Amino acid sequence: MKKQYIIFAVVVAVLAVALVFVFTMLQQQKSANAELQELAELDKLEMEDQYRQFDMQYGELQKQLKNDSLIAQIEEERRHTQELLEELERTKATDAAEITRLKKEITSLRKVLQSYIMQVDSLNRLNETLVAENAEMKEQVTEANTQISSLRTQASTLKDKVEIAAQLDATGFWVSPQNKRGKDEKKAKNVKKLAFGFTIVKNVTAQNGERVVYARILKPDNTILGSKGTFSYENTQLEYTEKKYIDYNGEEQSVTMYSDIEEFIDGGTYKVFIFCDKQMIGQTSFTLK
């Protein structure tokens, strides 16, 4: 009978340890999922803000123009922006495919907005030329001066809005898992290094100079791969896997990064998020066996 009690006690102890282990794993998974959900929500909110900024800028541009044809073109683009914003507001942050599509739309919208900003700037320079060369045409000079004064009054506001158009975008992602011999590898247990890269698209409105690019790689369990430190994003601190300094000159630029694997990794889908100037500029994923 005493032996049976001992066996019973051992079984109860083993079950208790197993329950504690399962509870701990569930809590870790819940925490990782919550972090990914928070990142997705922040990204969606940022996109919504950009769409609203685009809409506001189109409204400001319309107020500055007298050209009915150009006003109509801007109004058409403004309606398109509003429709996309409504789609985004209806989209769940976890709908990766739809979020990716709407993020690509931002790139197109930004290019269109840049073209209209340049047209307004061109009109501004033209008016200044008319003031200098046609002083005798007093009525036209008065009208031109009024428009110039209006543009100058709003110059600081436009400068802030142009910063939105100047945000960088990354495309053309590729990832090459490699073994210790530097050869392509698909099995997780043999991967010793990750080589990955992307292209930062041309943006003539972006400020030239040094940038810091952060790569945040999440493992299949949504925990960070090889944390090297943290960076600021949306009033919080996120861990990053690798970072790289680049010298951006406004032209299309290819960026390649490397990350040594110094831990055991499992097979599954890995997610890569790229950040620059406190913005997420692109993302991709890859799978290991």
XYZ file of C-alpha atoms in Angstrom:
289
model
C 0.000 0.000 0.000
C 2.838 2.442 0.864
C 4.439 1.749 -2.512
C 1.177 2.652 -4.269
C 1.040 5.972 -2.392
C 4.586 6.767 -3.507
C 3.767 5.983 -7.149
C 0.635 8.121 -6.916
C 2.627 11.037 -5.470
C 5.225 10.781 -8.267
C 2.510 10.808 -10.936
C 0.876 13.882 -9.383
C 4.242 15.686 -9.267
C 4.981 14.912 -12.929
C 1.529 16.147 -13.971
C 2.042 19.370 -12.013
C 5.373 20.032 -13.726
C 3.822 19.344 -17.133
C 0.959 21.739 -16.444
C 3.373 24.493 -15.392
C 5.418 23.966 -18.582
C 2.327 24.084 -20.837
C 1.053 27.224 -19.069
C 4.424 28.943 -19.486
C 4.567 28.132 -23.221
C 1.017 29.391 -23.741
C 1.862 32.675 -21.994
C 4.975 33.167 -24.153
C 2.984 32.482 -27.323
C 0.253 34.879 -26.214
C 2.830 37.613 -25.551
C 4.466 37.133 -28.975
C 1.105 37.203 -30.761
C 0.099 40.339 -28.863
C 3.321 42.088 -29.942
C 2.730 41.160 -33.602
C -0.901 42.314 -33.387
C 0.214 45.616 -31.841
C 2.732 46.128 -34.652
C 0.051 45.422 -37.265
C -2.367 47.864 -35.624
C 0.316 50.572 -35.445
C 1.157 50.042 -39.107
C -2.527 50.318 -40.092
C -2.970 53.509 -38.052
C 0.110 55.008 -39.695
C -1.273 54.156 -43.154
C -4.647 55.727 -42.307
C -2.869 58.891 -41.174
C -0.920 59.053 -44.436
C -4.136 58.721 -46.489
C -5.740 61.527 -44.458
C -2.654 63.698 -44.950
C -2.822 63.095 -48.711
C -6.507 64.094 -48.712
C -5.754 67.283 -46.736
C -2.878 68.224 -49.048
C -5.102 67.857 -52.115
C -7.631 70.172 -50.453
C -4.915 72.747 -49.736
C -3.636 72.579 -53.317
C -7.162 73.121 -54.700
C -7.516 76.319 -52.638
C -4.339 77.748 -54.186
C -5.251 77.191 -57.843
C -7.278 79.111 -60.413
C -6.879 76.550 -63.194
C -10.232 74.728 -63.429
C -8.755 71.811 -65.366
C -6.024 71.221 -62.779
C -8.519 71.614 -59.921
C -10.706 68.914 -61.519
C -7.732 66.557 -61.873
C -6.797 67.064 -58.227
C -10.415 66.508 -57.153
C -10.451 63.156 -59.004
C -7.261 62.055 -57.234
C -8.692 63.274 -53.925
C -11.815 61.135 -54.364
C -9.618 58.129 -55.191
C -7.622 58.732 -52.002
C -10.809 58.951 -49.939
C -12.092 55.673 -51.413
C -8.846 53.904 -50.534
C -8.995 55.318 -47.002
C -12.510 53.916 -46.597
C -11.270 50.526 -47.789
C -8.401 50.668 -45.299
C -10.711 51.603 -42.420
C -12.859 48.555 -43.211
C -9.825 46.267 -43.431
C -8.623 44.334 -40.403
C -4.998 44.903 -39.409
C -4.443 41.134 -39.588
C -5.467 40.963 -43.279
C -1.877 40.935 -44.555
C -2.761 40.678 -48.264
C -5.133 43.660 -48.237
C -2.824 45.749 -46.034
C 0.068 45.049 -48.438
C -2.076 46.080 -51.431
C -3.136 49.318 -49.764
C 0.468 50.032 -48.705
C 1.522 49.725 -52.379
C -1.259 52.191 -53.250
C 0.414 54.700 -50.897
C 3.538 54.613 -53.074
C 1.469 55.404 -56.187
C -0.473 58.145 -54.419
C 2.721 59.724 -53.141
C 4.174 59.892 -56.676
C 1.000 61.521 -58.016
C 0.992 64.006 -55.134
C 4.635 64.855 -55.786
C 3.798 65.679 -59.414
C 1.041 68.085 -58.367
C 3.263 69.731 -55.759
C 5.873 70.266 -58.472
C 3.214 71.757 -60.771
C 2.166 74.212 -58.057
C 5.819 75.079 -57.480
C 6.235 75.603 -61.220
C 3.235 77.936 -61.247
C 4.753 79.823 -58.340
C 8.034 80.336 -60.211
C 6.119 81.351 -63.338
C 4.208 83.979 -61.381
C 7.438 85.360 -59.938
C 8.812 85.627 -63.486
C 5.681 87.452 -64.627
C 6.048 89.927 -61.755
C 9.648 90.638 -62.756
C 9.115 90.817 -66.546
C 5.636 92.332 -66.853
C 5.615 95.171 -64.345
C 3.650 97.281 -66.850
C 0.689 94.905 -66.720
C -0.555 96.191 -63.371
C -3.772 94.237 -63.214
C -2.034 90.938 -63.922
C 0.794 91.831 -61.532
C -1.712 92.462 -58.743
C -3.371 89.083 -59.319
C -0.003 87.314 -59.477
C 1.195 89.015 -56.285
C -1.964 87.874 -54.501
C -1.352 84.273 -55.511
C 2.344 84.477 -54.601
C 1.494 85.920 -51.187
C -0.947 83.070 -50.596
C 1.635 80.457 -51.586
C 4.294 82.005 -49.360
C 1.906 82.144 -46.393
C 1.343 78.401 -46.726
C 4.976 77.528 -47.466
C 5.752 76.232 -43.978
C 2.578 74.107 -43.969
C 3.411 72.644 -47.368
C 6.936 71.872 -46.152
C 5.537 69.683 -43.380
C 3.199 67.940 -45.778
C 5.969 67.314 -48.300
C 7.734 65.271 -45.607
C 4.983 62.690 -45.983
C 5.662 62.498 -49.719
C 9.381 62.202 -48.888
C 9.040 58.982 -46.900
C 11.041 56.079 -48.293
C 9.623 52.815 -49.687
C 11.367 49.458 -50.087
C 10.544 46.883 -52.758
C 12.122 43.950 -54.610
C 12.876 41.896 -51.486
C 15.010 38.760 -51.588
C 16.291 36.407 -48.855
C 19.104 33.830 -49.160
C 19.553 31.434 -46.181
C 23.102 30.004 -46.281
C 24.971 27.118 -44.642
C 28.465 27.298 -43.145
C 30.008 26.977 -46.641
C 28.068 29.982 -47.913
C 25.761 27.871 -50.088
C 21.993 28.282 -50.334
C 20.243 26.220 -47.677
C 16.576 25.389 -47.038
C 16.871 23.264 -43.888
C 16.661 25.347 -40.743
C 19.131 23.223 -38.771
C 21.882 23.870 -41.360
C 21.382 27.634 -41.758
C 24.281 29.659 -40.338
C 23.741 33.017 -42.053
C 20.983 35.021 -43.688
C 21.720 37.286 -46.623
C 18.806 39.512 -47.602
C 18.217 42.693 -49.499
C 15.776 45.090 -51.127
C 15.623 48.221 -53.255
C 14.770 51.661 -51.894
C 12.764 53.321 -54.646
C 13.658 56.679 -56.182
C 12.201 59.658 -54.296
C 13.271 63.112 -55.458
C 11.496 64.790 -52.530
C 13.382 62.786 -49.872
C 16.227 64.517 -48.059
C 19.661 63.237 -49.046
C 22.142 62.014 -46.469
C 22.952 59.215 -44.050
C 20.151 56.887 -42.955
C 19.996 53.985 -40.499
C 18.082 50.960 -41.799
C 16.808 48.460 -39.211
C 15.847 44.854 -40.023
C 13.495 43.123 -37.602
C 13.214 39.358 -38.236
C 10.552 37.348 -36.423
C 10.802 33.576 -36.037
C 7.812 31.258 -36.638
C 6.831 31.670 -32.967
C 6.874 35.494 -33.499
C 9.871 36.085 -31.228
C 12.800 38.194 -32.407
C 15.704 36.490 -34.170
C 19.116 37.510 -32.769
C 18.213 40.752 -31.004
C 21.010 43.361 -31.325
C 19.255 46.251 -29.560
C 16.189 48.502 -29.889
C 14.997 51.473 -31.959
C 12.140 53.984 -31.696
C 8.886 53.353 -33.538
C 5.464 54.905 -32.854
C 6.289 56.006 -29.295
C 7.653 52.582 -28.371
C 10.915 50.630 -28.541
C 11.211 47.612 -30.860
C 14.027 45.068 -30.952
C 15.956 44.699 -34.190
C 17.982 41.861 -35.699
C 20.429 43.930 -37.779
C 20.998 47.565 -38.724
C 22.927 49.251 -41.532
C 24.007 52.802 -42.324
C 23.357 53.949 -45.897
C 24.017 57.197 -47.764
C 20.780 57.980 -49.625
C 20.889 60.398 -52.574
C 17.279 60.296 -53.762
C 17.936 57.734 -56.493
C 16.939 54.051 -56.535
C 19.332 52.228 -54.212
C 19.936 48.529 -53.542
C 20.636 47.500 -49.947
C 22.085 44.145 -48.837
C 22.267 43.009 -45.211
C 23.630 39.935 -43.440
C 22.792 38.253 -40.143
C 24.781 35.428 -38.541
C 22.608 32.730 -36.952
C 23.988 32.057 -33.488
C 21.049 30.095 -32.083
C 19.053 26.985 -32.901
C 16.158 27.793 -35.254
C 13.137 25.738 -36.254
C 11.528 25.268 -39.626
C 8.600 27.496 -40.546
C 7.817 30.945 -41.902
C 10.052 33.871 -40.925
C 8.922 37.488 -41.317
C 11.269 40.368 -42.205
C 10.280 43.985 -41.433
C 12.420 46.923 -42.643
C 12.360 50.303 -40.871
C 13.938 53.668 -41.687
C 13.297 57.205 -40.418
C 10.981 55.767 -37.721
C 8.725 54.303 -40.433
C 8.196 50.727 -41.615
C 9.142 50.960 -45.294
C 8.600 47.342 -46.366
C 8.291 43.713 -45.380
C 8.670 40.162 -46.726
C 8.809 36.559 -45.495
C 10.593 33.280 -46.229
C 10.191 29.643 -45.220
C 12.686 27.068 -43.932
C 12.151 23.341 -43.706
